[in-house]
GROMACS .gro file of C-alpha atoms in nm:
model
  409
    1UNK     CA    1   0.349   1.735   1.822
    2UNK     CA    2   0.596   1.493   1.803
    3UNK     CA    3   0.331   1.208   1.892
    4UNK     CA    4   0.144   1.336   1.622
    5UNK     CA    5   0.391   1.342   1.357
    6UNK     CA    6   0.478   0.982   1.448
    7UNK     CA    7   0.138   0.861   1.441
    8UNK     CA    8   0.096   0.973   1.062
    9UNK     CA    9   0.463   0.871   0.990
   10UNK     CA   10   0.348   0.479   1.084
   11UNK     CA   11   0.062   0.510   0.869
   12UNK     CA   12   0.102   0.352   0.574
   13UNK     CA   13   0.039   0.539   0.192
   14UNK     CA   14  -0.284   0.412   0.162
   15UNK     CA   15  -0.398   0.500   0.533
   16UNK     CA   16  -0.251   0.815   0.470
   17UNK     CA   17  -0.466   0.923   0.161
   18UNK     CA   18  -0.784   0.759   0.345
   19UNK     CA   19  -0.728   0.996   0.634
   20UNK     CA   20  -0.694   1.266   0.434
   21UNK     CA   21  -1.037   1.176   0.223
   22UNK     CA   22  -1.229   1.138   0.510
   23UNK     CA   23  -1.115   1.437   0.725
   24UNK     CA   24  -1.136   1.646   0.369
   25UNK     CA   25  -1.517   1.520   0.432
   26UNK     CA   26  -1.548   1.632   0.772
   27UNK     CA   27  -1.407   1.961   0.629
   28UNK     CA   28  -1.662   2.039   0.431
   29UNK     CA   29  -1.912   2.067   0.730
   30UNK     CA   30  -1.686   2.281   0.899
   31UNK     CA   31  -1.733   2.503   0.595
   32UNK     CA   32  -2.104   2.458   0.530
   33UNK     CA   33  -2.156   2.609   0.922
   34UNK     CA   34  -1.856   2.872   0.882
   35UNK     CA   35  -1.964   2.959   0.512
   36UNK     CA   36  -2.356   2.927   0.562
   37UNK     CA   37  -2.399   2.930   0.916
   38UNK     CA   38  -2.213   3.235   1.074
   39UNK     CA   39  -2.308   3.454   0.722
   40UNK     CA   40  -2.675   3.431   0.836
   41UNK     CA   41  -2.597   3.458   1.177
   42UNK     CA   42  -2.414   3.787   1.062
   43UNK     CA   43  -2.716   3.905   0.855
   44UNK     CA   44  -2.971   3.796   1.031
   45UNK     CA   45  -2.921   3.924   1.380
   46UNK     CA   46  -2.894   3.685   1.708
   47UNK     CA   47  -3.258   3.582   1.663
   48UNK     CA   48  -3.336   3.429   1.348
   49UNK     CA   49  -2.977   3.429   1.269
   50UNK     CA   50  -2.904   3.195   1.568
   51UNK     CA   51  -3.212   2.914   1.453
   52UNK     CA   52  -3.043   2.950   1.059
   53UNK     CA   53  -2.703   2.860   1.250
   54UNK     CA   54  -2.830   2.581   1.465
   55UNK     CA   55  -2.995   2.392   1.156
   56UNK     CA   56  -2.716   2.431   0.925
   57UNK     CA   57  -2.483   2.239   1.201
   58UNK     CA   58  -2.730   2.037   1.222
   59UNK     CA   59  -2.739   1.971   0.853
   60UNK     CA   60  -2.356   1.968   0.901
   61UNK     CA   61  -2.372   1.705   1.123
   62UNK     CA   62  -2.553   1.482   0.964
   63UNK     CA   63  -2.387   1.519   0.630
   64UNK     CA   64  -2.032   1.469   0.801
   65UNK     CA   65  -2.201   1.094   0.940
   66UNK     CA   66  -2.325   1.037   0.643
   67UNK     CA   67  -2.000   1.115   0.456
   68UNK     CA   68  -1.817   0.889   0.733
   69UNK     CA   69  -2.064   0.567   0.668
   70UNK     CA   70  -2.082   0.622   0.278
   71UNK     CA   71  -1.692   0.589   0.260
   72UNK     CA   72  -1.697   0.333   0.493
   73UNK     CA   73  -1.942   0.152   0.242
   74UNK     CA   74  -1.711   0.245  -0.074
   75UNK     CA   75  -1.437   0.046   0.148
   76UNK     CA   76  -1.647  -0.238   0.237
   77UNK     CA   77  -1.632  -0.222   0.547
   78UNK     CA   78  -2.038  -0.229   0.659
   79UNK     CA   79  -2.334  -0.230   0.406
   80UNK     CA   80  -2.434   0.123   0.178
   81UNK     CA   81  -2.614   0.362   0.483
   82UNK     CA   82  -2.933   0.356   0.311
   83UNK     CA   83  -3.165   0.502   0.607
   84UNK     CA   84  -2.878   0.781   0.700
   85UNK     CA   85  -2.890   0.870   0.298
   86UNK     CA   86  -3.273   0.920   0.284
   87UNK     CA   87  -3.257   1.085   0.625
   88UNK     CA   88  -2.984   1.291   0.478
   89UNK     CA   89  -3.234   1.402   0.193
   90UNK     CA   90  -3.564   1.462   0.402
   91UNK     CA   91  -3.375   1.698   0.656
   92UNK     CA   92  -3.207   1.892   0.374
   93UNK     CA   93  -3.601   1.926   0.156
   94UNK     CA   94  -3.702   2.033   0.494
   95UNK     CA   95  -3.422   2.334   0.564
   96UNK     CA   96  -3.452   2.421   0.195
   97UNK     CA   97  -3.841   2.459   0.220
   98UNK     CA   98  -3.827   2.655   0.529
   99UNK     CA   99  -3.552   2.870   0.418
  100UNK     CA  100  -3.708   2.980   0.141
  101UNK     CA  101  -4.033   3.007   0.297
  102UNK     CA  102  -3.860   3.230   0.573
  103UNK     CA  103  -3.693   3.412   0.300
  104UNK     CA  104  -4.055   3.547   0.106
  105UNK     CA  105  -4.287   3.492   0.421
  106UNK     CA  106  -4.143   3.548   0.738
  107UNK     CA  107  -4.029   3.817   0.942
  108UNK     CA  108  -3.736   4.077   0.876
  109UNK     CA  109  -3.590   4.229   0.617
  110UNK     CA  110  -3.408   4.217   0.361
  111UNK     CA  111  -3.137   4.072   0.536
  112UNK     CA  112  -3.342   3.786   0.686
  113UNK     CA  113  -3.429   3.711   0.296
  114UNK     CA  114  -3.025   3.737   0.174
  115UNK     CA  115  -2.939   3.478   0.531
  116UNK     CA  116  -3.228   3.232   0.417
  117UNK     CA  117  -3.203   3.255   0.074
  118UNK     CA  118  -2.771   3.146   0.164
  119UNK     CA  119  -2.895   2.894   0.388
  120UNK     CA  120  -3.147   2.778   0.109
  121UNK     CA  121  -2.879   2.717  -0.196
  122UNK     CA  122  -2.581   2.601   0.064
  123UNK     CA  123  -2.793   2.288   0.211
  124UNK     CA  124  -2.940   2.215  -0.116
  125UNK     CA  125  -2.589   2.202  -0.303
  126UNK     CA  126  -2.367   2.029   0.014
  127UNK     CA  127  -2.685   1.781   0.041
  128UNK     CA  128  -2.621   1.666  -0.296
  129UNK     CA  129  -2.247   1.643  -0.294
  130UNK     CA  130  -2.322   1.431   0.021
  131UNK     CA  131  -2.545   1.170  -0.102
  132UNK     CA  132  -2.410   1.128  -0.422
  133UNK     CA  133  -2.064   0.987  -0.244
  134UNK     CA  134  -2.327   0.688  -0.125
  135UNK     CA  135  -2.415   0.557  -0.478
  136UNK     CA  136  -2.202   0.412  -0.754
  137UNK     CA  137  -2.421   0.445  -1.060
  138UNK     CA  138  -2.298   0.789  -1.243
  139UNK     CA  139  -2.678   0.791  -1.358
  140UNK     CA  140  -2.774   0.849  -1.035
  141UNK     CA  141  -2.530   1.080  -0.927
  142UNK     CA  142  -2.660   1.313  -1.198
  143UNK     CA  143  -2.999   1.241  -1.153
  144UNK     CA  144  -2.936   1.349  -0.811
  145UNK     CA  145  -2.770   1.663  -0.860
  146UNK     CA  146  -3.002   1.749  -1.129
  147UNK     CA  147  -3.325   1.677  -0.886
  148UNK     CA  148  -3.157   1.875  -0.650
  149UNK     CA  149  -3.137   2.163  -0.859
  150UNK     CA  150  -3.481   2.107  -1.079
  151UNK     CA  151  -3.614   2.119  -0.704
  152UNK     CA  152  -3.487   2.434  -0.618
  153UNK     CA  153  -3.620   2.626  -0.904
  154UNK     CA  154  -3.947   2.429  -0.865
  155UNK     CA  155  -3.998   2.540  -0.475
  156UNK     CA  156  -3.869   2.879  -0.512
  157UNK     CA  157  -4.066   2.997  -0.768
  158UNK     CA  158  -4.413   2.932  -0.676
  159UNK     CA  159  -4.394   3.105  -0.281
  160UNK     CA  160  -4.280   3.407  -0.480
  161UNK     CA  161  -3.966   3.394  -0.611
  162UNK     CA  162  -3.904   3.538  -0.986
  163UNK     CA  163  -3.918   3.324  -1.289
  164UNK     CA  164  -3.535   3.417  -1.339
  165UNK     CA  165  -3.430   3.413  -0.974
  166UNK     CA  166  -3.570   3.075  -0.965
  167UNK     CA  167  -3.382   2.969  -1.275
  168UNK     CA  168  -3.072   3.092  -1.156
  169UNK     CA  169  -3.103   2.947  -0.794
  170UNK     CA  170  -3.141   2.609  -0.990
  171UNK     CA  171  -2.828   2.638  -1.176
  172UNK     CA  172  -2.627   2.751  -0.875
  173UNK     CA  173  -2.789   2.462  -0.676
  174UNK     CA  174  -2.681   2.248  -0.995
  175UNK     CA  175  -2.364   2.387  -1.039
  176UNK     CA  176  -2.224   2.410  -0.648
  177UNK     CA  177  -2.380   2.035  -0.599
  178UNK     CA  178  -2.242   1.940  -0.914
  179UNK     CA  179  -1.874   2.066  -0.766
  180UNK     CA  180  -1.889   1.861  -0.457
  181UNK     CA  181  -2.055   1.571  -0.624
  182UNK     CA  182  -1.742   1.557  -0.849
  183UNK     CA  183  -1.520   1.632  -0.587
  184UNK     CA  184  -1.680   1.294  -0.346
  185UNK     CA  185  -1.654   1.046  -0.627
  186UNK     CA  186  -1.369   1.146  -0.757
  187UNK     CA  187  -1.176   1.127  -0.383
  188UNK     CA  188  -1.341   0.774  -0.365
  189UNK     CA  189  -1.190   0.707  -0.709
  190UNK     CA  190  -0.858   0.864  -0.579
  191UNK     CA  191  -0.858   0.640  -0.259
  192UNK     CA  192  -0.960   0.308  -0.439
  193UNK     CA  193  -0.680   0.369  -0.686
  194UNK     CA  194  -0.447   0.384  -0.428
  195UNK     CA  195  -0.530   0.087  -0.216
  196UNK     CA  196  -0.551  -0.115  -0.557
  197UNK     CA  197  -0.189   0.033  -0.612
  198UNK     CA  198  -0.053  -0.096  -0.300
  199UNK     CA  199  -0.243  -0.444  -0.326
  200UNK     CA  200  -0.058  -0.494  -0.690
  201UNK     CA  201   0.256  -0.432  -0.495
  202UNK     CA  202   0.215  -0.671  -0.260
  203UNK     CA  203   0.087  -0.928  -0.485
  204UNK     CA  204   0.405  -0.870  -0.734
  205UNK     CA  205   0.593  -0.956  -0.412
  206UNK     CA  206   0.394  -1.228  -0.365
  207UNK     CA  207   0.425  -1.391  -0.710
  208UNK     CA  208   0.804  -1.321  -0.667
  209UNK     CA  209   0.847  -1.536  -0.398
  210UNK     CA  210   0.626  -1.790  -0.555
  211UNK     CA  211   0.860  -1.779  -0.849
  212UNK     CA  212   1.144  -1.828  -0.660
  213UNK     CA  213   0.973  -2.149  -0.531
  214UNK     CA  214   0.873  -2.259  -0.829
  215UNK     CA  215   1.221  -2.256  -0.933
  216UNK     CA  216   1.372  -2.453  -0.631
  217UNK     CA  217   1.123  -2.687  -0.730
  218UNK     CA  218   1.188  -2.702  -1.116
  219UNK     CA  219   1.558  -2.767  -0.992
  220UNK     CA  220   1.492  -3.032  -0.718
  221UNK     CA  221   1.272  -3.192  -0.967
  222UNK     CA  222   1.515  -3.224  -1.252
  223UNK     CA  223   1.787  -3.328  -1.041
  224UNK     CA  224   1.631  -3.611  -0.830
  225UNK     CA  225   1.324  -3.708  -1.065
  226UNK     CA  226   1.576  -3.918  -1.273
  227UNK     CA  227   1.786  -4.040  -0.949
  228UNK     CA  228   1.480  -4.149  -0.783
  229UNK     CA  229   1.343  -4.332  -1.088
  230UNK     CA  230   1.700  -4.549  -1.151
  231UNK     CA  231   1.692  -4.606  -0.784
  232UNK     CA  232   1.353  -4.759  -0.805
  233UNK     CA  233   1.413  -4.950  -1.084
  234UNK     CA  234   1.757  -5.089  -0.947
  235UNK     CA  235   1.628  -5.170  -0.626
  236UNK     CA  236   1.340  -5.359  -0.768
  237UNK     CA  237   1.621  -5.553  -0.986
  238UNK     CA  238   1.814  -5.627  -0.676
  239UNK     CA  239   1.480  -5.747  -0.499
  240UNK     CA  240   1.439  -6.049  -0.802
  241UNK     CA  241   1.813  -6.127  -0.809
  242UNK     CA  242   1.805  -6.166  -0.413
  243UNK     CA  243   1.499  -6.414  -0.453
  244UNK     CA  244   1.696  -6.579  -0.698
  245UNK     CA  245   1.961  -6.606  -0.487
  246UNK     CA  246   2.195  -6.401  -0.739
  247UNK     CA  247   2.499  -6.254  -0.669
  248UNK     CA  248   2.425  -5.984  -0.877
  249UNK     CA  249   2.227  -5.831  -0.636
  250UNK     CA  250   2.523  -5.714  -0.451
  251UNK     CA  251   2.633  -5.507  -0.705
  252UNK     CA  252   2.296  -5.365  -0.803
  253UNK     CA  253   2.304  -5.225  -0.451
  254UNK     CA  254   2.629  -5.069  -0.418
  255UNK     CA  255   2.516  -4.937  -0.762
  256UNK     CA  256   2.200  -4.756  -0.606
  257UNK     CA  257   2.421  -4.649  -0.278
  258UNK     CA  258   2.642  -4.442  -0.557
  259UNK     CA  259   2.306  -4.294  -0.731
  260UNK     CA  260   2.192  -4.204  -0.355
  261UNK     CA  261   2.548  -4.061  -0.240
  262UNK     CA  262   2.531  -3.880  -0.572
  263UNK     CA  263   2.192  -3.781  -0.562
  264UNK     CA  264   2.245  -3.650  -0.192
  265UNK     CA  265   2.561  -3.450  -0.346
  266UNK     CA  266   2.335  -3.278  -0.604
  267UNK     CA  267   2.079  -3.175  -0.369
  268UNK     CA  268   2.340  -3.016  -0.166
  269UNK     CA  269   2.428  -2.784  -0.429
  270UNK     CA  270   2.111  -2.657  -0.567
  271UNK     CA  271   2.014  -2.575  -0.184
  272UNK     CA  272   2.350  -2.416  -0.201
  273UNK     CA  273   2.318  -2.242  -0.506
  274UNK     CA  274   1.979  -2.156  -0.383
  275UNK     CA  275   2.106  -2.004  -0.046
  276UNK     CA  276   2.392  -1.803  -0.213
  277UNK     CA  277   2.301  -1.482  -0.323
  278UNK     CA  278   2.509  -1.263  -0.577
  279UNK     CA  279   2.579  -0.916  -0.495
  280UNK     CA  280   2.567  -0.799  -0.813
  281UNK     CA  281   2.281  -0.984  -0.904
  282UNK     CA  282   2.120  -0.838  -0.608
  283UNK     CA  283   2.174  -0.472  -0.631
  284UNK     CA  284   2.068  -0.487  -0.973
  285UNK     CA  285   1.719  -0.687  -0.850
  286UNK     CA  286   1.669  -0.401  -0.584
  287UNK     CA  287   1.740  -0.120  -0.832
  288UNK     CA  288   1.433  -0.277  -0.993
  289UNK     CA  289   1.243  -0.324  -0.748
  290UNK     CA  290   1.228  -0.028  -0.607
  291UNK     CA  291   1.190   0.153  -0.956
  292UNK     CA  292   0.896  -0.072  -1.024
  293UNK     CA  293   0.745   0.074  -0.668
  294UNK     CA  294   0.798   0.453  -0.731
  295UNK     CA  295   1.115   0.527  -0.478
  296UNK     CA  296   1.396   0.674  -0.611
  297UNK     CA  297   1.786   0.464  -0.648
  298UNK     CA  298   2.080   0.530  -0.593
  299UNK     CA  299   2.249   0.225  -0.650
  300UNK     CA  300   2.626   0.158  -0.600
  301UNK     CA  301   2.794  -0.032  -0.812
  302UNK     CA  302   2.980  -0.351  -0.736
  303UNK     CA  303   3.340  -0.377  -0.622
  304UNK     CA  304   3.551  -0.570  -0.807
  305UNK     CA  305   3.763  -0.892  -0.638
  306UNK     CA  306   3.552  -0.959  -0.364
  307UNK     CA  307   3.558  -1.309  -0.213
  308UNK     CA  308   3.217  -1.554  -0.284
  309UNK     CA  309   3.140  -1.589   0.039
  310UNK     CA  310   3.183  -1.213   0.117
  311UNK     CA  311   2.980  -1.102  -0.231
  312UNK     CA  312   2.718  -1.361  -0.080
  313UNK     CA  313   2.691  -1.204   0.267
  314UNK     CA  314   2.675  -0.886   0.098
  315UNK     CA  315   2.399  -0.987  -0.153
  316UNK     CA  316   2.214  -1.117   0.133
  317UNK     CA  317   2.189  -0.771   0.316
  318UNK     CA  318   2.093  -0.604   0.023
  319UNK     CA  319   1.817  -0.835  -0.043
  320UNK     CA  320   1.667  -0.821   0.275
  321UNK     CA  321   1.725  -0.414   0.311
  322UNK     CA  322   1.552  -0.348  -0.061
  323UNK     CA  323   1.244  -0.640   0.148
  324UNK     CA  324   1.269  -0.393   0.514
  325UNK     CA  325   1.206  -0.080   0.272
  326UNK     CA  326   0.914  -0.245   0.060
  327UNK     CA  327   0.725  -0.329   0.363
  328UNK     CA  328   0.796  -0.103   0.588
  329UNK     CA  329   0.744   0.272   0.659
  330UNK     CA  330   0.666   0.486   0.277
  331UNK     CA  331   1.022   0.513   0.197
  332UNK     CA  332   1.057   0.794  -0.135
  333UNK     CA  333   1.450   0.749  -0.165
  334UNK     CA  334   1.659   0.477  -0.099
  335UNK     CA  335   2.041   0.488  -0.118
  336UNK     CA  336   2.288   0.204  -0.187
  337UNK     CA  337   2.646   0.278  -0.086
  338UNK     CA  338   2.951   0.027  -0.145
  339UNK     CA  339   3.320   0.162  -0.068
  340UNK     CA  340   3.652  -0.037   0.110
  341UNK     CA  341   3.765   0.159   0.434
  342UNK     CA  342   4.073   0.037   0.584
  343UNK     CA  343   4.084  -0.308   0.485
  344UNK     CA  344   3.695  -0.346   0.509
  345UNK     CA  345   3.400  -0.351   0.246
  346UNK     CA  346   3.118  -0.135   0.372
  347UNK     CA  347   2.797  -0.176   0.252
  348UNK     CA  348   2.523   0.088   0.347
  349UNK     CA  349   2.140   0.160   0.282
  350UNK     CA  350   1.953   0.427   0.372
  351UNK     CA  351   1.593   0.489   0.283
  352UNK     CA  352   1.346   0.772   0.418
  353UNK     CA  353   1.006   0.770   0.495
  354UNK     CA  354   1.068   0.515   0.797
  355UNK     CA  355   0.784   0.445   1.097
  356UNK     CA  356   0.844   0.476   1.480
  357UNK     CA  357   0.884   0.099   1.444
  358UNK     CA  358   1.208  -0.046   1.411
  359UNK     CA  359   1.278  -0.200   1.099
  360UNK     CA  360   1.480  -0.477   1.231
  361UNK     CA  361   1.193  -0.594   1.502
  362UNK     CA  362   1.213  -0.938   1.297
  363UNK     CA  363   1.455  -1.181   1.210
  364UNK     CA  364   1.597  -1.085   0.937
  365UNK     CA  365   1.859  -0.878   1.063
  366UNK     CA  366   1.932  -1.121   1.333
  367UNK     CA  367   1.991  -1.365   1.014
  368UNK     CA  368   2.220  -1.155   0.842
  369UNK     CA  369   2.382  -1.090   1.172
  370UNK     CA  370   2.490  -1.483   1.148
  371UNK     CA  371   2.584  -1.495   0.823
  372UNK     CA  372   2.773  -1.132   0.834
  373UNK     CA  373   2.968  -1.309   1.138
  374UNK     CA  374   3.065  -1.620   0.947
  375UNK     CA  375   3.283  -1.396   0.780
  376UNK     CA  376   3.380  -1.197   1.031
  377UNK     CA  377   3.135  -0.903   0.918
  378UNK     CA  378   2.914  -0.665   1.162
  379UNK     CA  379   2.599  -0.511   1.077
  380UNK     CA  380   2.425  -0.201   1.244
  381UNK     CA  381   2.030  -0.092   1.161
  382UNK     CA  382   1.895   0.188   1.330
  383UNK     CA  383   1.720   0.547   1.255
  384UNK     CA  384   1.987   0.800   1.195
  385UNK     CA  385   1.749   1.136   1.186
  386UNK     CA  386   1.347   1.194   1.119
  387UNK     CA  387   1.254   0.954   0.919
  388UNK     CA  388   1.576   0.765   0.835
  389UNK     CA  389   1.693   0.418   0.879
  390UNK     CA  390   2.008   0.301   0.808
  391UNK     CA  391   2.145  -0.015   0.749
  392UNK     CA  392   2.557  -0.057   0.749
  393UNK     CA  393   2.710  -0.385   0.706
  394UNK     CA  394   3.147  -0.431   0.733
  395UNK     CA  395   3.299  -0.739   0.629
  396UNK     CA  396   3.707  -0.779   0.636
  397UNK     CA  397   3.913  -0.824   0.350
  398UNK     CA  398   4.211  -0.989   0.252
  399UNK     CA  399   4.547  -0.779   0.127
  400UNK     CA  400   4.563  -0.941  -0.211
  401UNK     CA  401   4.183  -0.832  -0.256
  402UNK     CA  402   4.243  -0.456  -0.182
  403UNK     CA  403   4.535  -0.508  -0.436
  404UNK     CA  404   4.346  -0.613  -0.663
  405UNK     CA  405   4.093  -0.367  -0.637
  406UNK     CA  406   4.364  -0.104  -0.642
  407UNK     CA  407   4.476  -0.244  -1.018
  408UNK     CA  408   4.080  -0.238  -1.101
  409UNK     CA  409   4.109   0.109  -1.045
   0.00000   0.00000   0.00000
């Protein structure tokens, strides 16, 4: 059980609800033979109930395979099944016709007639639920349905059936087909919705990250674009004074070794800038965030006092904690703890909904791990119960900062 449980904890949401649809699916043939099958067994005795039970798992079958290939098709994962779809059709006309053929000509009683005229209606109405999850056009879905049940009426009536039975078979055969018909497309619906969901997450993420870039490049741009062009220009100047034998070349040199030393000095600090990360900043991004992707905050707030460099390290493990928890297991609740304990900031998060995989198989946590050790900090990731990880993070802090934090307070 416990293999089990872990095998559908590492799915992800979308894998999740597609496992559900399709074994939902596979359901419903386990209730055509349970509902249909094992009734006319029941009525019709261990002879003709045992041929009613064999075709309506066979009818079972077949609509379970179909089901199976259809979604596949929705999913686009192999072309629409449309040999298994017609198949699908002939083998349910031809149960329906000899049900109800058994039912007013054949042997038995009435019994017999109440077991085929069950087995006639059930493989009429879970044929069309069936096929109609292999089309798209909403037409044809009704068109379906409704030849299903204008069908049933049409066959029934003329081997013997009343003029009202036969009306009222139709509308059943409308009305139950009409059910599961509703019930495929809209699970398709439901599924497609879902994996659209989760693409749009990870294409937000996506565009993040390309915003970020974009930025780093907007700043590398405006501070070297003007650099670059005055050290051009000089160093052409320099080139004609040289060939004039000028002295002023000299000088125009030294004057574009300054723009480069300075130049080399501004790159440094936007990479800087760009490799710091605010811990405020930070835990208000992954409050956010994690709004934005339906899983519930509770966000600390930030300490007051706290060194750069340790607010840095700090905003660093939140950042890539709030990433772990995006990508990773289907986490509902995600908790952001900051306190000072004995002359150390701890920083924890805790989210639910982890896989059997460890979060921390990458390198991220081996990078914080560096930069939590150039200030002396330790960090420990693990799971801490069923389905929770844990992330805790201590950095050392100076007396005059837990002062200061005391007058905060």
């Amino acid at each position: 059980m416990r293999g089990a449980g872990g095998w559908w904890r590492a799915k992800s949401t979308p894998a999740k609800v597609e496992t559900y649809t399709r074994w939902s699916f596979h359901f419903f043939g386990v209730i055509e033979v349970l509902a249909i099958g094992t009734s006319a067994l029941g009525e019709a005795g261990a002879g003709v109930g045992l041929w009613l039970l064999l075709v309506v798992s066979v009818h079972a079958v077949i609509g379970a395979v179909t089901a199976s290939r259809a979604l596949d098709w929705t999913r686009g994962q192999r072309e629409q099944p449309v040999r298994l779809l017609w198949a699908l059709a002939a083998v349910t006309a031809v149960i329906a016709v000899g049900a109800i053929g058994l039912a007013e000509r054949g042997p038995g009683g009435e019994e017999v007639e109440s077991a085929a005229g069950a087995v006639f209606g059930g493989v009429l109405a879970f044929g069309a639920g069936t096929i109609a999850l292999g089309v798209r056009d909403r037409k044809r879905v009704f068109g379906i349905v409704g030849g299903f049940a204008a069908g049933a009426s049409t066959v029934s009536w003329p081997i013997g059936l009343p003029g009202p039975a036969a009306l009222f078979t139709g509308f059943m055969v409308l009305l139950g087909g009409g059910f599961l018909a509703f019930t495929s497309i809209f699970s398709v619906w439901l599924l497609n919705a879902v994996y659209e969901l989760d693409a749009a997450r990870e294409t937000r993420a996506r565009l993040a990250v390309a915003e970020e870039r974009l930025r780093f490049g907007r700043d590398l741009h405006d501070v070297m674009g003007r650099n670059l062009a005055v050290i051009a220009l000089k160093s052409e100047l320099a080139v004609q004074l040289a060939r004039r034998e000028r002295p002023e070349a000299v000088e125009q040199m030294i004057e574009v070794q300054r723009i480069a030393q300075e130049s080399q000095r501004e790159v440094r600090d936007v990479v800087r800038g760009y490799r710091e990360a605010d811990l405020g900043a930070e835990l208000a991004g992954a409050r956010g965030v994690l709004t934005a992707a339906g899983i519930t905050c509770e966000m600390a707030e930030e300490p007051l006092a706290l060194p750069a460099e340790v607010q840095s390290a700090l905003g660093w493990v939140v950042r890539e904690a709030t990433t772990n928890v995006l990508r990773h297991g289907d986490a509902g609740r995600c908790a952001v703890g900051l306190r000072m304990a004995e002359g150390r900031v701890v920083l924890t998060v805790e989210n639910d909904g982890a896989g059997t995989a460890s979060q921390g198989a990458g390198s991220g946590l081996a990078g914080l791990r560096e930069r939590l050790a150039a200030v002396d900090g330790t960090l420990e990731a693990g799971h801490v119960g069923d389905g929770l990880f844990r992330v805790v993070a201590e950095v050392p802090v100076t007396a005059q900062v837990q002062m200061s934090e005391v007058a905060a307070v």
